[in-house]
Amino acid sequence: MSEAGYLLIKEELEDSLYNANTDEIAATTQRIQNPIHYERTLYTKENTARSPSFSTRWTSIDYEIENELPCPLCHQWYSKANFSRHAKNHSTTTKELLESNTDIVYEMINERKPNT
């Protein structure tokens, strides 16, 4: 800080001395190491993510109509968001409930499907 104040005072008194000092500082503060990556290098990210179609995770999309899923044991439709909780009332999982009773499930789906 004191050196900066000194240089400011010197600038007002002797302009040439200040310019000589700042040129010297500029010459010694240049980049010492060459850049590791050159600015013109193009970077491409390889897409290593898997496509969602190859997922092994089970989903209930095949059984869903209007964001609801059929319960083959109750013969009623429940919200997709709450269906897992409902399946627990039958002491089973959503997957087991829907896949173990496919004929009833598809019968309920066909009854509810809009005629197109």
GROMACS .gro file of N, CA and C in nm:
model
  348
    1MET      N    1   0.083  -0.119   0.000
    1MET     CA    2   0.000   0.000   0.000
    1MET      C    3   0.087   0.125   0.000
    2SER      N    4   0.193   0.122   0.079
    2SER     CA    5   0.280   0.239   0.083
    2SER      C    6   0.352   0.259  -0.050
    3GLU      N    7   0.383   0.148  -0.119
    3GLU     CA    8   0.449   0.161  -0.248
    3GLU      C    9   0.353   0.224  -0.350
    4ALA      N   10   0.226   0.189  -0.343
    4ALA     CA   11   0.128   0.247  -0.435
    4ALA      C   12   0.115   0.396  -0.410
    5GLY      N   13   0.110   0.435  -0.281
    5GLY     CA   14   0.104   0.578  -0.249
    5GLY      C   15   0.228   0.651  -0.298
    6TYR      N   16   0.342   0.586  -0.278
    6TYR     CA   17   0.468   0.645  -0.323
    6TYR      C   18   0.467   0.667  -0.474
    7LEU      N   19   0.418   0.566  -0.551
    7LEU     CA   20   0.416   0.578  -0.696
    7LEU      C   21   0.318   0.685  -0.743
    8LEU      N   22   0.207   0.700  -0.674
    8LEU     CA   23   0.111   0.805  -0.711
    8LEU      C   24   0.172   0.944  -0.691
    9ILE      N   25   0.241   0.959  -0.580
    9ILE     CA   26   0.305   1.088  -0.555
    9ILE      C   27   0.414   1.114  -0.657
   10LYS      N   28   0.492   1.010  -0.689
   10LYS     CA   29   0.598   1.024  -0.787
   10LYS      C   30   0.541   1.056  -0.924
   11GLU      N   31   0.422   1.001  -0.955
   11GLU     CA   32   0.361   1.028  -1.085
   11GLU      C   33   0.334   1.176  -1.102
   12GLU      N   34   0.285   1.236  -0.996
   12GLU     CA   35   0.255   1.378  -1.007
   12GLU      C   36   0.383   1.461  -1.015
   13LEU      N   37   0.486   1.415  -0.946
   13LEU     CA   38   0.611   1.491  -0.947
   13LEU      C   39   0.694   1.461  -1.073
   14GLU      N   40   0.709   1.336  -1.104
   14GLU     CA   41   0.792   1.299  -1.219
   14GLU      C   42   0.718   1.194  -1.300
   15ASP      N   43   0.653   1.235  -1.403
   15ASP     CA   44   0.571   1.145  -1.485
   15ASP      C   45   0.655   1.037  -1.552
   16SER      N   46   0.774   1.066  -1.595
   16SER     CA   47   0.857   0.968  -1.666
   16SER      C   48   0.904   0.856  -1.572
   17LEU      N   49   0.931   0.888  -1.446
   17LEU     CA   50   0.975   0.787  -1.350
   17LEU      C   51   0.863   0.686  -1.326
   18TYR      N   52   0.741   0.735  -1.314
   18TYR     CA   53   0.626   0.646  -1.291
   18TYR      C   54   0.607   0.552  -1.409
   19ASN      N   55   0.615   0.603  -1.530
   19ASN     CA   56   0.598   0.520  -1.648
   19ASN      C   57   0.708   0.414  -1.658
   20ALA      N   58   0.826   0.448  -1.621
   20ALA     CA   59   0.937   0.352  -1.626
   20ALA      C   60   0.912   0.240  -1.526
   21ASN      N   61   0.864   0.274  -1.405
   21ASN     CA   62   0.836   0.172  -1.303
   21ASN      C   63   0.721   0.082  -1.345
   22THR      N   64   0.615   0.138  -1.399
   22THR     CA   65   0.500   0.056  -1.437
   22THR      C   66   0.532  -0.032  -1.556
   23ASP      N   67   0.617   0.015  -1.648
   23ASP     CA   68   0.657  -0.070  -1.759
   23ASP      C   69   0.738  -0.189  -1.709
   24GLU      N   70   0.821  -0.165  -1.610
   24GLU     CA   71   0.900  -0.274  -1.553
   24GLU      C   72   0.810  -0.375  -1.484
   25ILE      N   73   0.711  -0.327  -1.410
   25ILE     CA   74   0.617  -0.417  -1.341
   25ILE      C   75   0.538  -0.497  -1.443
   26ALA      N   76   0.492  -0.433  -1.548
   26ALA     CA   77   0.415  -0.502  -1.652
   26ALA      C   78   0.499  -0.609  -1.719
   27ALA      N   79   0.627  -0.583  -1.736
   27ALA     CA   80   0.715  -0.680  -1.802
   27ALA      C   81   0.740  -0.801  -1.713
   28THR      N   82   0.741  -0.782  -1.582
   28THR     CA   83   0.771  -0.893  -1.492
   28THR      C   84   0.645  -0.967  -1.444
   29THR      N   85   0.528  -0.917  -1.474
   29THR     CA   86   0.406  -0.984  -1.428
   29THR      C   87   0.332  -1.054  -1.541
   30GLN      N   88   0.401  -1.077  -1.652
   30GLN     CA   89   0.340  -1.152  -1.760
   30GLN      C   90   0.327  -1.298  -1.720
   31ARG      N   91   0.242  -1.372  -1.791
   31ARG     CA   92   0.221  -1.512  -1.761
   31ARG      C   93   0.352  -1.589  -1.773
   32ILE      N   94   0.387  -1.662  -1.668
   32ILE     CA   95   0.512  -1.737  -1.665
   32ILE      C   96   0.493  -1.873  -1.732
   33GLN      N   97   0.382  -1.940  -1.704
   33GLN     CA   98   0.358  -2.074  -1.756
   33GLN      C   99   0.269  -2.066  -1.879
   34ASN      N  100   0.300  -2.148  -1.978
   34ASN     CA  101   0.214  -2.156  -2.095
   34ASN      C  102   0.081  -2.219  -2.057
   35PRO      N  103  -0.027  -2.179  -2.122
   35PRO     CA  104  -0.157  -2.237  -2.088
   35PRO      C  105  -0.159  -2.386  -2.119
   36ILE      N  106  -0.225  -2.461  -2.033
   36ILE     CA  107  -0.235  -2.605  -2.052
   36ILE      C  108  -0.327  -2.637  -2.170
   37HIS      N  109  -0.440  -2.567  -2.175
   37HIS     CA  110  -0.535  -2.585  -2.285
   37HIS      C  111  -0.531  -2.462  -2.372
   38TYR      N  112  -0.516  -2.483  -2.499
   38TYR     CA  113  -0.515  -2.371  -2.590
   38TYR      C  114  -0.656  -2.322  -2.613
   39GLU      N  115  -0.671  -2.194  -2.636
   39GLU     CA  116  -0.802  -2.132  -2.645
   39GLU      C  117  -0.883  -2.183  -2.763
   40ARG      N  118  -0.820  -2.229  -2.868
   40ARG     CA  119  -0.892  -2.272  -2.987
   40ARG      C  120  -0.932  -2.419  -2.982
   41THR      N  121  -0.895  -2.489  -2.878
   41THR     CA  122  -0.927  -2.631  -2.868
   41THR      C  123  -1.077  -2.647  -2.848
   42LEU      N  124  -1.138  -2.730  -2.930
   42LEU     CA  125  -1.280  -2.757  -2.916
   42LEU      C  126  -1.299  -2.876  -2.825
   43TYR      N  127  -1.392  -2.864  -2.733
   43TYR     CA  128  -1.421  -2.972  -2.641
   43TYR      C  129  -1.556  -3.031  -2.675
   44THR      N  130  -1.562  -3.161  -2.685
   44THR     CA  131  -1.690  -3.228  -2.708
   44THR      C  132  -1.713  -3.327  -2.597
   45LYS      N  133  -1.832  -3.324  -2.543
   45LYS     CA  134  -1.868  -3.414  -2.435
   45LYS      C  135  -1.929  -3.539  -2.496
   46GLU      N  136  -1.876  -3.653  -2.457
   46GLU     CA  137  -1.932  -3.776  -2.508
   46GLU      C  138  -2.060  -3.807  -2.432
   47ASN      N  139  -2.161  -3.846  -2.505
   47ASN     CA  140  -2.288  -3.879  -2.444
   47ASN      C  141  -2.282  -4.024  -2.397
   48THR      N  142  -2.261  -4.043  -2.267
   48THR     CA  143  -2.252  -4.178  -2.212
   48THR      C  144  -2.377  -4.216  -2.138
   49ALA      N  145  -2.474  -4.126  -2.133
   49ALA     CA  146  -2.598  -4.156  -2.061
   49ALA      C  147  -2.679  -4.258  -2.139
   50ARG      N  148  -2.743  -4.345  -2.065
   50ARG     CA  149  -2.825  -4.447  -2.128
   50ARG      C  150  -2.960  -4.389  -2.167
   51SER      N  151  -3.014  -4.444  -2.268
   51SER     CA  152  -3.147  -4.405  -2.311
   51SER      C  153  -3.249  -4.458  -2.211
   52PRO      N  154  -3.354  -4.382  -2.181
   52PRO     CA  155  -3.452  -4.429  -2.084
   52PRO      C  156  -3.524  -4.556  -2.129
   53SER      N  157  -3.523  -4.586  -2.258
   53SER     CA  158  -3.592  -4.705  -2.306
   53SER      C  159  -3.519  -4.833  -2.265
   54PHE      N  160  -3.391  -4.822  -2.226
   54PHE     CA  161  -3.316  -4.940  -2.187
   54PHE      C  162  -3.314  -4.957  -2.035
   55SER      N  163  -3.395  -4.882  -1.966
   55SER     CA  164  -3.398  -4.888  -1.821
   55SER      C  165  -3.461  -5.020  -1.775
   56THR      N  166  -3.409  -5.074  -1.666
   56THR     CA  167  -3.465  -5.196  -1.610
   56THR      C  168  -3.564  -5.166  -1.499
   57ARG      N  169  -3.587  -5.041  -1.472
   57ARG     CA  170  -3.678  -5.002  -1.366
   57ARG      C  171  -3.822  -5.023  -1.413
   58TRP      N  172  -3.902  -5.082  -1.327
   58TRP     CA  173  -4.041  -5.110  -1.360
   58TRP      C  174  -4.125  -4.982  -1.344
   59THR      N  175  -4.213  -4.957  -1.438
   59THR     CA  176  -4.304  -4.843  -1.429
   59THR      C  177  -4.446  -4.891  -1.453
   60SER      N  178  -4.541  -4.814  -1.407
   60SER     CA  179  -4.683  -4.852  -1.418
   60SER      C  180  -4.751  -4.783  -1.536
   61ILE      N  181  -4.674  -4.728  -1.628
   61ILE     CA  182  -4.730  -4.651  -1.739
   61ILE      C  183  -4.825  -4.736  -1.823
   62ASP      N  184  -4.796  -4.864  -1.839
   62ASP     CA  185  -4.880  -4.951  -1.921
   62ASP      C  186  -5.021  -4.967  -1.863
   63TYR      N  187  -5.035  -4.947  -1.735
   63TYR     CA  188  -5.163  -4.968  -1.668
   63TYR      C  189  -5.237  -4.837  -1.637
   64GLU      N  190  -5.180  -4.726  -1.672
   64GLU     CA  191  -5.231  -4.594  -1.631
   64GLU      C  192  -5.331  -4.538  -1.733
   65ILE      N  193  -5.443  -4.486  -1.681
   65ILE     CA  194  -5.539  -4.413  -1.762
   65ILE      C  195  -5.581  -4.291  -1.681
   66GLU      N  196  -5.568  -4.174  -1.743
   66GLU     CA  197  -5.603  -4.047  -1.680
   66GLU      C  198  -5.539  -4.031  -1.542
   67ASN      N  199  -5.412  -4.069  -1.533
   67ASN     CA  200  -5.333  -4.056  -1.410
   67ASN      C  201  -5.388  -4.139  -1.295
   68GLU      N  202  -5.455  -4.248  -1.327
   68GLU     CA  203  -5.508  -4.339  -1.226
   68GLU      C  204  -5.473  -4.483  -1.263
   69LEU      N  205  -5.466  -4.567  -1.160
   69LEU     CA  206  -5.435  -4.709  -1.179
   69LEU      C  207  -5.548  -4.793  -1.123
   70PRO      N  208  -5.576  -4.909  -1.187
   70PRO     CA  209  -5.684  -4.995  -1.139
   70PRO      C  210  -5.637  -5.089  -1.029
   71CYS      N  211  -5.723  -5.110  -0.929
   71CYS     CA  212  -5.695  -5.210  -0.827
   71CYS      C  213  -5.781  -5.332  -0.860
   72PRO      N  214  -5.718  -5.442  -0.898
   72PRO     CA  215  -5.796  -5.560  -0.937
   72PRO      C  216  -5.866  -5.628  -0.820
   73LEU      N  217  -5.824  -5.601  -0.698
   73LEU     CA  218  -5.887  -5.663  -0.583
   73LEU      C  219  -6.010  -5.584  -0.536
   74CYS      N  220  -6.005  -5.453  -0.545
   74CYS     CA  221  -6.117  -5.367  -0.505
   74CYS      C  222  -6.210  -5.334  -0.623
   75HIS      N  223  -6.161  -5.355  -0.743
   75HIS     CA  224  -6.232  -5.315  -0.866
   75HIS      C  225  -6.262  -5.166  -0.868
   76GLN      N  226  -6.164  -5.087  -0.821
   76GLN     CA  227  -6.176  -4.941  -0.822
   76GLN      C  228  -6.048  -4.881  -0.877
   77TRP      N  229  -6.058  -4.753  -0.915
   77TRP     CA  230  -5.943  -4.680  -0.968
   77TRP      C  231  -5.891  -4.586  -0.860
   78TYR      N  232  -5.759  -4.579  -0.848
   78TYR     CA  233  -5.695  -4.493  -0.749
   78TYR      C  234  -5.590  -4.406  -0.818
   79SER      N  235  -5.566  -4.291  -0.758
   79SER     CA  236  -5.465  -4.198  -0.809
   79SER      C  237  -5.330  -4.268  -0.818
   80LYS      N  238  -5.258  -4.240  -0.925
   80LYS     CA  239  -5.127  -4.300  -0.944
   80LYS      C  240  -5.033  -4.264  -0.829
   81ALA      N  241  -5.045  -4.141  -0.781
   81ALA     CA  242  -4.958  -4.094  -0.673
   81ALA      C  243  -4.984  -4.169  -0.543
   82ASN      N  244  -5.106  -4.214  -0.520
   82ASN     CA  245  -5.141  -4.280  -0.395
   82ASN      C  246  -5.154  -4.432  -0.408
   83PHE      N  247  -5.130  -4.484  -0.526
   83PHE     CA  248  -5.155  -4.627  -0.548
   83PHE      C  249  -5.062  -4.716  -0.468
   84SER      N  250  -4.939  -4.675  -0.451
   84SER     CA  251  -4.844  -4.754  -0.373
   84SER      C  252  -4.893  -4.770  -0.229
   85ARG      N  253  -4.948  -4.663  -0.173
   85ARG     CA  254  -5.003  -4.669  -0.038
   85ARG      C  255  -5.123  -4.763  -0.034
   86HIS      N  256  -5.206  -4.759  -0.138
   86HIS     CA  257  -5.322  -4.847  -0.144
   86HIS      C  258  -5.278  -4.994  -0.155
   87ALA      N  259  -5.175  -5.019  -0.232
   87ALA     CA  260  -5.125  -5.156  -0.248
   87ALA      C  261  -5.076  -5.211  -0.115
   88LYS      N  262  -5.023  -5.128  -0.030
   88LYS     CA  263  -4.978  -5.172   0.103
   88LYS      C  264  -5.095  -5.220   0.187
   89ASN      N  265  -5.215  -5.167   0.162
   89ASN     CA  266  -5.334  -5.216   0.234
   89ASN      C  267  -5.361  -5.362   0.199
   90HIS      N  268  -5.320  -5.406   0.082
   90HIS     CA  269  -5.335  -5.545   0.039
   90HIS      C  270  -5.208  -5.626   0.068
   91SER      N  271  -5.114  -5.567   0.142
   91SER     CA  272  -4.986  -5.629   0.179
   91SER      C  273  -4.906  -5.673   0.056
   92THR      N  274  -4.898  -5.585  -0.041
   92THR     CA  275  -4.824  -5.615  -0.163
   92THR      C  276  -4.766  -5.486  -0.220
   93THR      N  277  -4.695  -5.497  -0.330
   93THR     CA  278  -4.641  -5.379  -0.397
   93THR      C  279  -4.726  -5.349  -0.519
   94THR      N  280  -4.707  -5.232  -0.577
   94THR     CA  281  -4.781  -5.193  -0.697
   94THR      C  282  -4.754  -5.292  -0.810
   95LYS      N  283  -4.629  -5.326  -0.829
   95LYS     CA  284  -4.591  -5.418  -0.937
   95LYS      C  285  -4.657  -5.554  -0.918
   96GLU      N  286  -4.646  -5.608  -0.798
   96GLU     CA  287  -4.703  -5.740  -0.772
   96GLU      C  288  -4.855  -5.740  -0.788
   97LEU      N  289  -4.919  -5.635  -0.741
   97LEU     CA  290  -5.065  -5.626  -0.748
   97LEU      C  291  -5.113  -5.620  -0.892
   98LEU      N  292  -5.047  -5.539  -0.974
   98LEU     CA  293  -5.090  -5.525  -1.113
   98LEU      C  294  -5.050  -5.644  -1.201
   99GLU      N  295  -4.931  -5.700  -1.178
   99GLU     CA  296  -4.885  -5.808  -1.264
   99GLU      C  297  -4.939  -5.945  -1.226
  100SER      N  298  -4.983  -5.962  -1.104
  100SER     CA  299  -5.036  -6.093  -1.065
  100SER      C  300  -5.183  -6.109  -1.103
  101ASN      N  301  -5.249  -6.000  -1.137
  101ASN     CA  302  -5.391  -6.004  -1.173
  101ASN      C  303  -5.413  -5.938  -1.309
  102THR      N  304  -5.333  -5.973  -1.407
  102THR     CA  305  -5.336  -5.902  -1.535
  102THR      C  306  -5.470  -5.911  -1.606
  103ASP      N  307  -5.543  -6.027  -1.599
  103ASP     CA  308  -5.670  -6.035  -1.672
  103ASP      C  309  -5.771  -5.935  -1.618
  104ILE      N  310  -5.779  -5.924  -1.485
  104ILE     CA  311  -5.874  -5.830  -1.425
  104ILE      C  312  -5.831  -5.686  -1.454
  105VAL      N  313  -5.701  -5.661  -1.445
  105VAL     CA  314  -5.648  -5.527  -1.469
  105VAL      C  315  -5.679  -5.484  -1.612
  106TYR      N  316  -5.652  -5.570  -1.710
  106TYR     CA  317  -5.677  -5.532  -1.849
  106TYR      C  318  -5.826  -5.523  -1.880
  107GLU      N  319  -5.907  -5.601  -1.810
  107GLU     CA  320  -6.052  -5.590  -1.825
  107GLU      C  321  -6.100  -5.453  -1.775
  108MET      N  322  -6.047  -5.409  -1.662
  108MET     CA  323  -6.082  -5.277  -1.609
  108MET      C  324  -6.032  -5.166  -1.701
  109ILE      N  325  -5.913  -5.184  -1.757
  109ILE     CA  326  -5.858  -5.084  -1.849
  109ILE      C  327  -5.945  -5.074  -1.974
  110ASN      N  328  -5.984  -5.187  -2.030
  110ASN     CA  329  -6.067  -5.186  -2.151
  110ASN      C  330  -6.203  -5.122  -2.125
  111GLU      N  331  -6.259  -5.141  -2.006
  111GLU     CA  332  -6.387  -5.079  -1.973
  111GLU      C  333  -6.373  -4.927  -1.964
  112ARG      N  334  -6.261  -4.883  -1.915
  112ARG     CA  335  -6.243  -4.739  -1.892
  112ARG      C  336  -6.188  -4.664  -2.012
  113LYS      N  337  -6.122  -4.734  -2.102
  113LYS     CA  338  -6.062  -4.668  -2.219
  113LYS      C  339  -6.170  -4.596  -2.300
  114PRO      N  340  -6.135  -4.476  -2.343
  114PRO     CA  341  -6.230  -4.408  -2.432
  114PRO      C  342  -6.237  -4.479  -2.566
  115ASN      N  343  -6.355  -4.490  -2.619
  115ASN     CA  344  -6.372  -4.558  -2.748
  115ASN      C  345  -6.318  -4.468  -2.858
  116THR      N  346  -6.210  -4.511  -2.919
  116THR     CA  347  -6.150  -4.432  -3.028
  116THR      C  348  -6.146  -4.510  -3.155
   0.00000   0.00000   0.00000
